[in-house]
């Protein structure tokens, strides 16, 4: 089981991207999420300030009513 | 709430300890540890700050302590400094009789051990752990429990009107409403009775009777719900839960996670903070509930899909839904109940649609503690026909009284643009009707930046005065519990996680600090419409709410003088609205005619369920 399957629902990534504006920031942010392997990604928040954007990106791993990890594999002991 | 961090009663062997900050200033943590050690009878020397490592070692060597405990708060260069410190201790021979330990904000236990210390304490370590180490004991686990008992939010309230003029009008209108509804019924009322009979037949094992009642019930349903009863074809975007999903909820309950509660959130045990759940999937809900309770929520509120309010009839079985809102069925509610802790307050909202009385029945059968009943908002802001919701609302309040379920009465029509004076008049009339029917309503004013507030500039300077005025005016009118929501801070939150969480926390703290019995808070995703709320977004606002409550403590929050003026104006406005409704002599007609919110305000009488009210 990949660590990604342990994510309950979504994975947020917050960072500052050096860029010219909000649209470029969003485009770069979504490209970053794609590079990280998140297929169901979105920009939650993006604000220009100084040399770039403060951006929060979200990759949904499981949306409600999806096929969850607990429905496709034998449950594992929780380590936490 | 209790923390298992008490010291053992027996007196420990007296030890000599030297404490030293490896910083330019004192670490408050060391002072706290000194106090605890002295209380236990140990001999403690706290060295001054800003000594070099060489000086600390030299002074410690001269004192010949059993323990030398150093702290480091500044993170810059920590590992290099501590490595050098350990070397100095070794070279000086200090360690032949002295154990050395390191702690502080920039310390991680594994780092201390890697560097060669005898022990290391991280920033979250309680001082008791350092004391336990000195005394050669295992530090007792600092386990914090969540409250084991529920709170009756309505306890101690008389429901007596303090404002007799307003009270007399409310009573007059509410009596007219109750009398008007007395000889009327609706498919919603009939289905509620059938549901109760059906579940009683099932509980008694009389499947034949249950099946006959189910047939009658199906005949009173509409749309996709009726189709499901007739053909078994699922409602769009729903599917039945698998056995494994159902088992997952039990596994979550039995998984041993319920004891892992962050200490930073303990303060929320003193307040009644509710969160709303309704991801669509009961399993996901169970997870969200479980983690929200761990992070300090005292109560949870079930949110169903919006189509559930507009469709006649409720499904049966355990369903998952791909969009917002978890399908309201007895099976789903019973599954979700498994995720609750003994002290969790559970509200199942019934308030705005065509299935309101039956939802009260399901809430009762599933063991909920609270429900939500409303007539005005559902009629003017949520699409249900006023006459239909008046009949169903009265029946719902009757049922809630019968089952001993308190319920809140919302004023969400303010979000449509209805001014607070009209929304409050409506809320007071409905709550008065509830009291006449033997119930225990809870007033739910919006704590938000409503369209009225924005347009009138009531929140131009601050968000305190308008909201505080609402609480004040309600308290001056009636002795009843108040539970602002839902959720607090509506229309002040943005998609920025920090801003959104802060606004929620400050609204929640304001409400609780000026005497609200409970609050409902959103997640930091409140203003994000791109997908479902995530678990970390739920934690965000519970964390900030705890921090805000810690910040204000017993100091409280003081509104400006403007709040008094707003409250007075609001009281006069409520009085004028009530007079107009009383003069009209017909509460339901007043809803259609806009006395409690008109088209100009943004309120429209709903159409769902129109012409379905019948005389018995």
GROMACS .gro file of C-alpha atoms in nm, chain A residues 6-12 14 26 40-47 54 56-80, chain B residues 237-239 242-245 248 251-252 255 257 260 279-281 283-284 287-288 291 320-323 494-498 524-525 528-537 540:
model
   86
    6UNK     CA    1  -0.314   0.647   0.377
    7UNK     CA    2  -0.424   1.002   0.300
    8UNK     CA    3  -0.779   1.031   0.424
    9UNK     CA    4  -0.913   1.258   0.154
   10UNK     CA    5  -0.692   1.528   0.007
   11UNK     CA    6  -0.334   1.647   0.018
   12UNK     CA    7  -0.270   2.022   0.035
   14UNK     CA    8   0.120   2.539   0.027
   26UNK     CA    9  -0.207   2.882  -1.089
   40UNK     CA   10  -0.743   1.530  -0.928
   41UNK     CA   11  -0.586   1.865  -0.838
   42UNK     CA   12  -0.717   2.215  -0.784
   43UNK     CA   13  -0.604   2.559  -0.671
   44UNK     CA   14  -0.770   2.636  -0.338
   45UNK     CA   15  -0.616   2.978  -0.294
   46UNK     CA   16  -0.376   3.197  -0.488
   47UNK     CA   17  -0.274   3.554  -0.411
   54UNK     CA   18   0.124   3.247  -0.220
   56UNK     CA   19  -0.244   2.647  -0.181
   57UNK     CA   20  -0.293   2.349  -0.404
   58UNK     CA   21  -0.502   2.043  -0.333
   59UNK     CA   22  -0.483   1.695  -0.473
   60UNK     CA   23  -0.783   1.482  -0.388
   61UNK     CA   24  -0.686   1.122  -0.332
   62UNK     CA   25  -1.030   1.007  -0.224
   63UNK     CA   26  -1.350   1.196  -0.281
   64UNK     CA   27  -1.660   1.085  -0.091
   65UNK     CA   28  -1.818   0.776  -0.240
   66UNK     CA   29  -1.496   0.690  -0.422
   67UNK     CA   30  -1.346   0.345  -0.410
   68UNK     CA   31  -1.147   0.377  -0.091
   69UNK     CA   32  -0.839   0.195   0.024
   70UNK     CA   33  -1.046   0.026   0.292
   71UNK     CA   34  -1.277  -0.112   0.029
   72UNK     CA   35  -1.016  -0.259  -0.202
   73UNK     CA   36  -0.754  -0.412   0.022
   74UNK     CA   37  -0.730  -0.602   0.344
   75UNK     CA   38  -0.709  -0.347   0.624
   76UNK     CA   39  -0.367  -0.299   0.775
   77UNK     CA   40  -0.282  -0.226   1.132
   78UNK     CA   41  -0.262   0.146   1.186
   79UNK     CA   42   0.084   0.260   1.279
   80UNK     CA   43  -0.021   0.589   1.424
  317UNK     CA   44  -2.506   0.980  -0.755
  318UNK     CA   45  -2.575   0.732  -0.476
  319UNK     CA   46  -2.465   0.376  -0.418
  322UNK     CA   47  -2.022  -0.220   0.081
  323UNK     CA   48  -1.985  -0.457   0.376
  324UNK     CA   49  -1.622  -0.354   0.406
  325UNK     CA   50  -1.714   0.011   0.428
  328UNK     CA   51  -1.451   0.016   0.851
  331UNK     CA   52  -1.286  -0.080   1.297
  332UNK     CA   53  -1.233   0.292   1.339
  335UNK     CA   54  -0.894   0.094   1.648
  337UNK     CA   55  -0.739   0.605   1.823
  340UNK     CA   56  -0.498   1.024   2.110
  359UNK     CA   57  -1.924   1.450   0.317
  360UNK     CA   58  -2.172   1.226   0.141
  361UNK     CA   59  -2.010   0.906   0.265
  363UNK     CA   60  -1.743   0.617   0.639
  364UNK     CA   61  -1.571   0.943   0.553
  367UNK     CA   62  -1.341   0.961   1.009
  368UNK     CA   63  -1.414   1.334   1.005
  371UNK     CA   64  -1.076   1.342   1.422
  400UNK     CA   65  -2.299   0.671  -0.006
  401UNK     CA   66  -2.346   0.994  -0.200
  402UNK     CA   67  -2.098   1.144  -0.444
  403UNK     CA   68  -2.182   1.504  -0.364
  574UNK     CA   69  -1.221   3.362   0.224
  575UNK     CA   70  -1.039   3.079   0.048
  576UNK     CA   71  -0.726   3.175   0.237
  577UNK     CA   72  -0.685   2.911   0.506
  578UNK     CA   73  -0.531   3.151   0.759
  604UNK     CA   74  -1.125   2.649   0.674
  605UNK     CA   75  -1.270   2.523   0.344
  608UNK     CA   76  -1.383   2.689  -0.117
  609UNK     CA   77  -1.631   2.545  -0.362
  610UNK     CA   78  -1.399   2.329  -0.570
  611UNK     CA   79  -1.441   2.004  -0.379
  612UNK     CA   80  -1.526   1.832  -0.053
  613UNK     CA   81  -1.402   1.961   0.282
  614UNK     CA   82  -1.083   1.785   0.384
  615UNK     CA   83  -0.983   1.656   0.724
  616UNK     CA   84  -0.699   1.908   0.776
  617UNK     CA   85  -0.942   2.191   0.696
  620UNK     CA   86  -0.764   2.420   1.113
   0.00000   0.00000   0.00000
